[in-house]
């Protein structure tokens, strides 16, 4: 298997090539598919190209390559000839030399620099709602620092901040569905008043594809993508229960108790709960109405009911 871009993907004059880093991930592989559906040639760059390759069926427009975003030589090879770059690489828990700072700041800056040096027209950085370089939360602070590092290297970069994303293979809504089904009492984060605006991952992928294939008017802007409805966490659990036809009893669990549990859970490999997740659940996750979003791209986002039905049918 080649570790550099597949030379068989020949780009004809005037044809666009988008390179999606993290092209085998939860959001990245969907962005790849949406770009292909728009007739754009795509190079999916990731450490696991077989995962990306197995998802796609546009052989003449698609190639999957092995490219580690932490390796600047591989990054430079991967961006060669591209007209658009999407950085959908994300890290939710640190392990070994994979730290938030290294992935979300240093690597993102390196990719943006390589894109600039390769005269790439459009660069899209996937971040998240609430990213703030001055936050007390290290994870949230690093995501904000990543945005700053990217725009310093590539001033016209488009920053995309999705709300918590849902899908049939997500780590959020599927967990709520599973717990509602098996627990006699559902534990809420705090009092359950945190406000959330879940966005369907397929809608976010389509929005990113439109930005990557769009005009120069989008460049240098921040887009925040939230679903059509804002829930409190309590109401979200109740709505999931209603859609499943289950009556659920809710109980408040203070955040200090969750933090203590997460501290213990993090020593277990593949732990389903981390302190960073707890910190995120202490903050509202709602799109800023002052920033452009789905509607500016001519889209009507879908609510969680479609996702919950699909999860129910899948399980």
CSV table of C-alpha atoms in Angstrom, one decimal:
chain,number,residue,atom,x,y,z
A,1,UNK,CA,0.0,0.0,0.0
A,2,UNK,CA,1.4,3.4,-1.0
A,3,UNK,CA,2.2,5.9,1.7
A,4,UNK,CA,2.1,8.8,-0.8
A,5,UNK,CA,-0.7,10.1,-3.0
A,6,UNK,CA,-1.9,7.6,-5.6
A,7,UNK,CA,-0.6,8.8,-9.0
A,8,UNK,CA,-3.5,7.1,-10.8
A,9,UNK,CA,-5.8,9.9,-9.7
A,10,UNK,CA,-5.2,12.2,-12.6
A,11,UNK,CA,-6.7,15.7,-12.3
A,12,UNK,CA,-7.8,17.2,-15.6
A,13,UNK,CA,-7.3,20.9,-16.3
A,14,UNK,CA,-10.0,22.9,-14.6
A,15,UNK,CA,-11.1,20.0,-12.3
A,16,UNK,CA,-11.1,20.5,-8.6
A,17,UNK,CA,-9.3,18.2,-6.2
A,18,UNK,CA,-10.2,18.2,-2.5
A,19,UNK,CA,-8.0,16.6,0.1
A,20,UNK,CA,-9.8,15.5,3.3
A,21,UNK,CA,-7.6,14.8,6.3
A,22,UNK,CA,-9.4,12.5,8.7
A,23,UNK,CA,-11.2,11.1,5.6
A,24,UNK,CA,-11.9,7.8,7.4
A,25,UNK,CA,-13.5,9.3,10.5
A,26,UNK,CA,-17.1,9.9,11.7
A,27,UNK,CA,-17.5,13.2,9.9
A,28,UNK,CA,-14.6,13.0,7.4
A,29,UNK,CA,-15.8,9.9,5.5
A,30,UNK,CA,-19.2,11.6,5.0
A,31,UNK,CA,-17.6,14.8,3.7
A,32,UNK,CA,-15.7,12.7,1.2
A,33,UNK,CA,-18.9,11.1,0.0
A,34,UNK,CA,-20.7,14.4,-0.3
A,35,UNK,CA,-17.8,15.9,-2.3
A,36,UNK,CA,-17.8,12.9,-4.7
A,37,UNK,CA,-21.5,13.2,-5.2
A,38,UNK,CA,-20.8,16.8,-6.4
A,39,UNK,CA,-18.4,15.5,-9.0
A,40,UNK,CA,-15.3,16.7,-7.2
A,41,UNK,CA,-12.2,14.5,-7.1
A,42,UNK,CA,-11.2,13.5,-3.6
A,43,UNK,CA,-8.1,12.3,-1.9
A,44,UNK,CA,-8.9,10.9,1.5
A,45,UNK,CA,-5.8,11.3,3.7
A,46,UNK,CA,-5.6,9.4,7.0
A,47,UNK,CA,-3.6,6.9,9.0
A,48,UNK,CA,-6.1,4.2,8.1
A,49,UNK,CA,-6.7,4.5,4.3
A,50,UNK,CA,-8.5,1.1,4.1
A,51,UNK,CA,-11.3,2.4,6.3
A,52,UNK,CA,-11.8,5.3,4.0
A,53,UNK,CA,-11.4,3.2,0.8
A,54,UNK,CA,-14.1,0.7,1.9
A,55,UNK,CA,-16.7,3.5,2.2
A,56,UNK,CA,-16.5,4.9,-1.3
A,57,UNK,CA,-17.5,3.8,-4.8
A,58,UNK,CA,-16.4,6.5,-7.1
A,59,UNK,CA,-13.2,4.9,-8.4
A,60,UNK,CA,-12.4,7.4,-11.1
A,61,UNK,CA,-12.6,10.3,-8.7
A,62,UNK,CA,-11.5,8.9,-5.4
A,63,UNK,CA,-8.3,7.7,-3.8
A,64,UNK,CA,-7.4,6.9,-0.2
A,65,UNK,CA,-3.8,7.5,0.9
A,66,UNK,CA,-1.9,7.0,4.1
A,67,UNK,CA,-0.9,10.4,5.4
A,68,UNK,CA,-0.3,11.1,9.1
A,69,UNK,CA,-1.2,14.8,9.8
A,70,UNK,CA,1.7,14.7,12.4
A,71,UNK,CA,4.2,14.0,9.6
A,72,UNK,CA,5.0,17.2,7.7
A,73,UNK,CA,6.6,15.4,4.7
A,74,UNK,CA,3.5,13.2,4.2
A,75,UNK,CA,1.3,16.3,4.6
A,76,UNK,CA,3.2,18.2,1.9
A,77,UNK,CA,2.8,15.2,-0.5
A,78,UNK,CA,-0.9,14.8,0.3
A,79,UNK,CA,-1.8,18.5,-0.4
A,80,UNK,CA,0.1,18.5,-3.8
A,81,UNK,CA,-2.2,19.6,-6.6
A,82,UNK,CA,-5.2,20.3,-4.3
A,83,UNK,CA,-7.6,23.2,-4.8
A,84,UNK,CA,-9.3,22.6,-1.4
A,85,UNK,CA,-8.2,21.1,1.9
A,86,UNK,CA,-10.5,20.0,4.7
A,87,UNK,CA,-9.0,19.2,8.2
A,88,UNK,CA,-11.5,16.8,9.8
A,89,UNK,CA,-8.9,15.3,12.2
A,90,UNK,CA,-10.0,15.3,15.8
A,91,UNK,CA,-8.8,13.9,19.1
A,92,UNK,CA,-11.1,13.5,22.1
A,93,UNK,CA,-8.7,11.8,24.6
A,94,UNK,CA,-5.0,12.0,24.9
A,95,UNK,CA,-2.8,8.9,24.8
A,96,UNK,CA,1.0,8.6,24.4
A,97,UNK,CA,2.4,11.4,22.2
A,98,UNK,CA,-1.0,12.2,20.9
A,99,UNK,CA,-1.9,15.3,22.8
A,100,UNK,CA,-4.6,17.9,22.2
A,101,UNK,CA,-1.9,20.6,21.6
A,102,UNK,CA,0.0,18.4,19.1
A,103,UNK,CA,-3.1,17.4,17.1
A,104,UNK,CA,-5.4,20.5,17.3
A,105,UNK,CA,-2.7,23.2,17.2
A,106,UNK,CA,0.7,22.1,15.9
A,107,UNK,CA,-0.6,19.6,13.3
A,108,UNK,CA,-3.4,21.9,12.2
A,109,UNK,CA,-1.0,24.8,11.8
A,110,UNK,CA,1.4,22.6,9.9
A,111,UNK,CA,-1.4,21.5,7.5
A,112,UNK,CA,-2.5,25.1,7.0
A,113,UNK,CA,1.0,26.1,6.3
A,114,UNK,CA,1.5,23.3,3.7
A,115,UNK,CA,-1.8,24.3,2.1
A,116,UNK,CA,-0.6,27.9,1.8
A,117,UNK,CA,2.8,26.9,0.4
A,118,UNK,CA,1.0,24.7,-2.2
A,119,UNK,CA,-1.2,27.6,-3.3
A,120,UNK,CA,-4.4,25.8,-2.2
A,121,UNK,CA,-7.4,28.0,-2.9
A,122,UNK,CA,-9.7,27.0,0.0
A,123,UNK,CA,-8.9,25.6,3.5
A,124,UNK,CA,-11.6,24.4,5.9
A,125,UNK,CA,-10.8,23.7,9.6
A,126,UNK,CA,-13.3,21.6,11.5
A,127,UNK,CA,-13.5,23.0,15.0
A,128,UNK,CA,-16.4,23.0,17.4
A,129,UNK,CA,-19.0,25.4,19.0
A,130,UNK,CA,-17.6,27.0,22.1
A,131,UNK,CA,-13.9,26.8,21.1
A,132,UNK,CA,-12.2,29.5,23.1
A,133,UNK,CA,-8.5,30.1,23.5
A,134,UNK,CA,-9.2,31.8,26.9
A,135,UNK,CA,-11.3,29.0,28.3
A,136,UNK,CA,-10.4,27.4,31.7
A,137,UNK,CA,-11.0,24.0,30.1
A,138,UNK,CA,-7.8,22.8,28.4
A,139,UNK,CA,-9.6,20.9,25.7
A,140,UNK,CA,-11.8,23.9,24.8
A,141,UNK,CA,-8.8,26.3,25.0
A,142,UNK,CA,-6.7,24.1,22.7
A,143,UNK,CA,-9.5,24.0,20.1
A,144,UNK,CA,-9.6,27.8,20.2
A,145,UNK,CA,-5.9,27.9,19.9
A,146,UNK,CA,-6.1,25.7,16.9
A,147,UNK,CA,-8.4,28.1,15.1
A,148,UNK,CA,-5.9,30.9,15.8
A,149,UNK,CA,-2.9,28.9,14.6
A,150,UNK,CA,-4.7,28.0,11.4
A,151,UNK,CA,-5.9,31.5,10.5
A,152,UNK,CA,-2.3,32.8,11.3
A,153,UNK,CA,-1.0,30.4,8.7
A,154,UNK,CA,-3.9,30.6,6.2
A,155,UNK,CA,-5.7,33.9,6.7
A,156,UNK,CA,-8.6,33.0,4.4
A,157,UNK,CA,-9.3,29.7,6.2
A,158,UNK,CA,-13.0,28.8,6.7
A,159,UNK,CA,-13.6,27.8,10.3
A,160,UNK,CA,-16.5,25.3,10.8
A,161,UNK,CA,-17.9,24.9,14.3
A,162,UNK,CA,-20.6,22.1,14.5
A,163,UNK,CA,-22.7,21.6,17.5
A,164,UNK,CA,-22.6,18.1,19.0
A,165,UNK,CA,-23.1,15.8,16.0
A,166,UNK,CA,-25.6,12.9,15.8
A,167,UNK,CA,-25.7,9.9,13.6
A,168,UNK,CA,-26.4,6.2,13.8
A,169,UNK,CA,-22.8,5.5,14.7
A,170,UNK,CA,-22.2,8.5,16.9
A,171,UNK,CA,-21.0,8.5,20.5
A,172,UNK,CA,-23.7,10.8,21.8
A,173,UNK,CA,-27.2,10.0,20.8
A,174,UNK,CA,-26.6,6.3,20.5
A,175,UNK,CA,-25.4,6.3,24.2
A,176,UNK,CA,-28.6,8.1,25.3
A,177,UNK,CA,-30.7,5.5,23.4
A,178,UNK,CA,-28.8,2.6,24.9
A,179,UNK,CA,-29.0,3.9,28.5
A,180,UNK,CA,-32.7,4.9,28.2
A,181,UNK,CA,-33.4,1.3,27.2
A,182,UNK,CA,-31.5,-0.4,30.0
A,183,UNK,CA,-31.5,1.9,33.0
A,184,UNK,CA,-34.5,2.1,35.4
A,185,UNK,CA,-33.3,5.6,36.3
A,186,UNK,CA,-31.4,7.9,33.9
A,187,UNK,CA,-28.6,10.0,35.4
A,188,UNK,CA,-28.5,13.6,34.2
A,189,UNK,CA,-25.4,15.8,33.9
A,190,UNK,CA,-26.0,18.2,36.8
A,191,UNK,CA,-29.6,19.4,36.8
A,192,UNK,CA,-29.9,18.7,33.1
A,193,UNK,CA,-30.2,22.4,32.2
A,194,UNK,CA,-27.2,22.5,29.8
A,195,UNK,CA,-28.6,23.7,26.4
A,196,UNK,CA,-27.7,21.6,23.3
A,197,UNK,CA,-28.5,22.1,19.6
A,198,UNK,CA,-27.7,18.7,18.1
A,199,UNK,CA,-26.7,18.7,14.4
A,200,UNK,CA,-27.1,15.7,12.1
A,201,UNK,CA,-23.7,14.7,10.9
A,202,UNK,CA,-24.9,14.2,7.3
A,203,UNK,CA,-26.1,17.8,7.3
A,204,UNK,CA,-22.7,19.0,8.5
A,205,UNK,CA,-21.0,17.0,5.9
A,206,UNK,CA,-23.2,18.5,3.1
A,207,UNK,CA,-22.5,22.0,4.5
A,208,UNK,CA,-18.7,21.4,4.4
A,209,UNK,CA,-18.9,20.0,0.9
A,210,UNK,CA,-20.8,23.2,-0.2
A,211,UNK,CA,-18.2,25.4,1.4
A,212,UNK,CA,-15.3,23.4,-0.2
A,213,UNK,CA,-16.9,23.6,-3.7
A,214,UNK,CA,-18.3,27.2,-3.2
A,215,UNK,CA,-17.1,30.6,-4.2
A,216,UNK,CA,-14.5,33.0,-2.6
A,217,UNK,CA,-17.3,34.7,-0.6
A,218,UNK,CA,-17.1,32.0,2.0
A,219,UNK,CA,-13.4,32.4,2.7
A,220,UNK,CA,-12.1,33.8,5.9
A,221,UNK,CA,-15.5,33.3,7.7
A,222,UNK,CA,-16.7,31.3,10.7
A,223,UNK,CA,-19.7,29.0,10.2
A,224,UNK,CA,-21.6,27.5,13.2
A,225,UNK,CA,-23.9,24.6,12.5
A,226,UNK,CA,-26.6,23.7,14.9
A,227,UNK,CA,-29.8,21.7,14.4
A,228,UNK,CA,-33.3,23.2,14.1
A,229,UNK,CA,-34.1,22.9,17.8
A,230,UNK,CA,-32.4,23.8,21.1
A,231,UNK,CA,-33.0,21.3,24.0
A,232,UNK,CA,-32.0,21.3,27.6
A,233,UNK,CA,-30.2,18.0,28.2
A,234,UNK,CA,-33.1,16.9,30.3
A,235,UNK,CA,-35.6,17.6,27.5
A,236,UNK,CA,-33.4,15.9,25.0
A,237,UNK,CA,-33.4,12.7,27.1
A,238,UNK,CA,-37.2,13.0,27.4
A,239,UNK,CA,-37.6,13.4,23.7
A,240,UNK,CA,-35.4,10.4,23.0
A,241,UNK,CA,-37.5,8.4,25.5
A,242,UNK,CA,-40.7,9.5,23.8
A,243,UNK,CA,-39.5,8.6,20.3
A,244,UNK,CA,-38.6,5.1,21.7
A,245,UNK,CA,-41.9,4.7,23.5
A,246,UNK,CA,-40.2,4.4,26.9
A,247,UNK,CA,-41.1,6.1,30.1
A,248,UNK,CA,-37.9,7.2,31.8
A,249,UNK,CA,-37.3,8.5,35.3
A,250,UNK,CA,-34.6,11.1,35.5
A,251,UNK,CA,-32.3,11.9,38.4
A,252,UNK,CA,-29.8,14.8,38.7
A,253,UNK,CA,-26.1,13.9,39.4
A,254,UNK,CA,-23.9,16.8,40.4
A,255,UNK,CA,-21.0,17.6,38.1
A,256,UNK,CA,-18.3,17.0,40.8
A,257,UNK,CA,-19.6,13.4,41.0
A,258,UNK,CA,-19.3,13.0,37.3
A,259,UNK,CA,-15.7,14.5,37.3
A,260,UNK,CA,-14.7,12.0,40.0
A,261,UNK,CA,-16.2,9.1,38.0
A,262,UNK,CA,-14.5,10.3,34.8
A,263,UNK,CA,-11.1,10.6,36.6
A,264,UNK,CA,-11.4,6.9,37.6
A,265,UNK,CA,-12.8,5.8,34.2
A,266,UNK,CA,-9.9,7.4,32.3
A,267,UNK,CA,-7.4,4.8,33.6
A,268,UNK,CA,-9.4,2.2,31.7
A,269,UNK,CA,-8.5,1.8,28.0
A,270,UNK,CA,-11.3,2.9,25.7
A,271,UNK,CA,-13.2,4.5,28.6
A,272,UNK,CA,-16.6,5.8,27.6
A,273,UNK,CA,-16.3,8.8,29.8
A,274,UNK,CA,-13.6,11.5,30.1
A,275,UNK,CA,-13.2,14.7,32.1
A,276,UNK,CA,-13.1,16.6,28.8
A,277,UNK,CA,-16.6,15.3,28.0
A,278,UNK,CA,-17.8,16.4,31.4
A,279,UNK,CA,-16.3,19.9,30.9
A,280,UNK,CA,-18.2,20.1,27.5
A,281,UNK,CA,-21.4,19.1,29.2
A,282,UNK,CA,-21.1,22.0,31.7
A,283,UNK,CA,-21.3,24.5,28.8
A,284,UNK,CA,-24.2,25.3,26.5
A,285,UNK,CA,-23.6,24.0,23.0
A,286,UNK,CA,-25.7,26.3,20.9
A,287,UNK,CA,-24.9,28.0,17.6
A,288,UNK,CA,-24.3,31.8,17.6
A,289,UNK,CA,-27.1,33.4,15.6
A,290,UNK,CA,-24.6,36.2,14.7
A,291,UNK,CA,-22.6,33.7,12.7
A,292,UNK,CA,-23.6,32.2,9.3
A,293,UNK,CA,-24.9,28.6,9.4
A,294,UNK,CA,-27.0,26.1,7.5
A,295,UNK,CA,-29.5,28.7,6.2
A,296,UNK,CA,-26.8,30.8,4.6
A,297,UNK,CA,-26.0,27.7,2.6
A,298,UNK,CA,-29.6,27.1,1.5
A,299,UNK,CA,-30.0,24.2,3.9
A,300,UNK,CA,-32.8,23.1,6.3
A,301,UNK,CA,-31.1,21.0,9.1
A,302,UNK,CA,-32.8,17.9,10.3
A,303,UNK,CA,-33.8,17.2,13.9
A,304,UNK,CA,-33.0,14.1,16.1
A,305,UNK,CA,-36.2,12.2,15.3
A,306,UNK,CA,-34.8,10.9,12.0
A,307,UNK,CA,-31.6,9.7,13.7
A,308,UNK,CA,-33.4,8.1,16.7
A,309,UNK,CA,-35.7,6.1,14.3
A,310,UNK,CA,-32.6,5.0,12.3
A,311,UNK,CA,-30.8,3.9,15.5
A,312,UNK,CA,-33.9,2.0,16.7
A,313,UNK,CA,-34.2,0.2,13.3
A,314,UNK,CA,-30.5,-0.6,13.3
A,315,UNK,CA,-30.4,-2.2,16.7
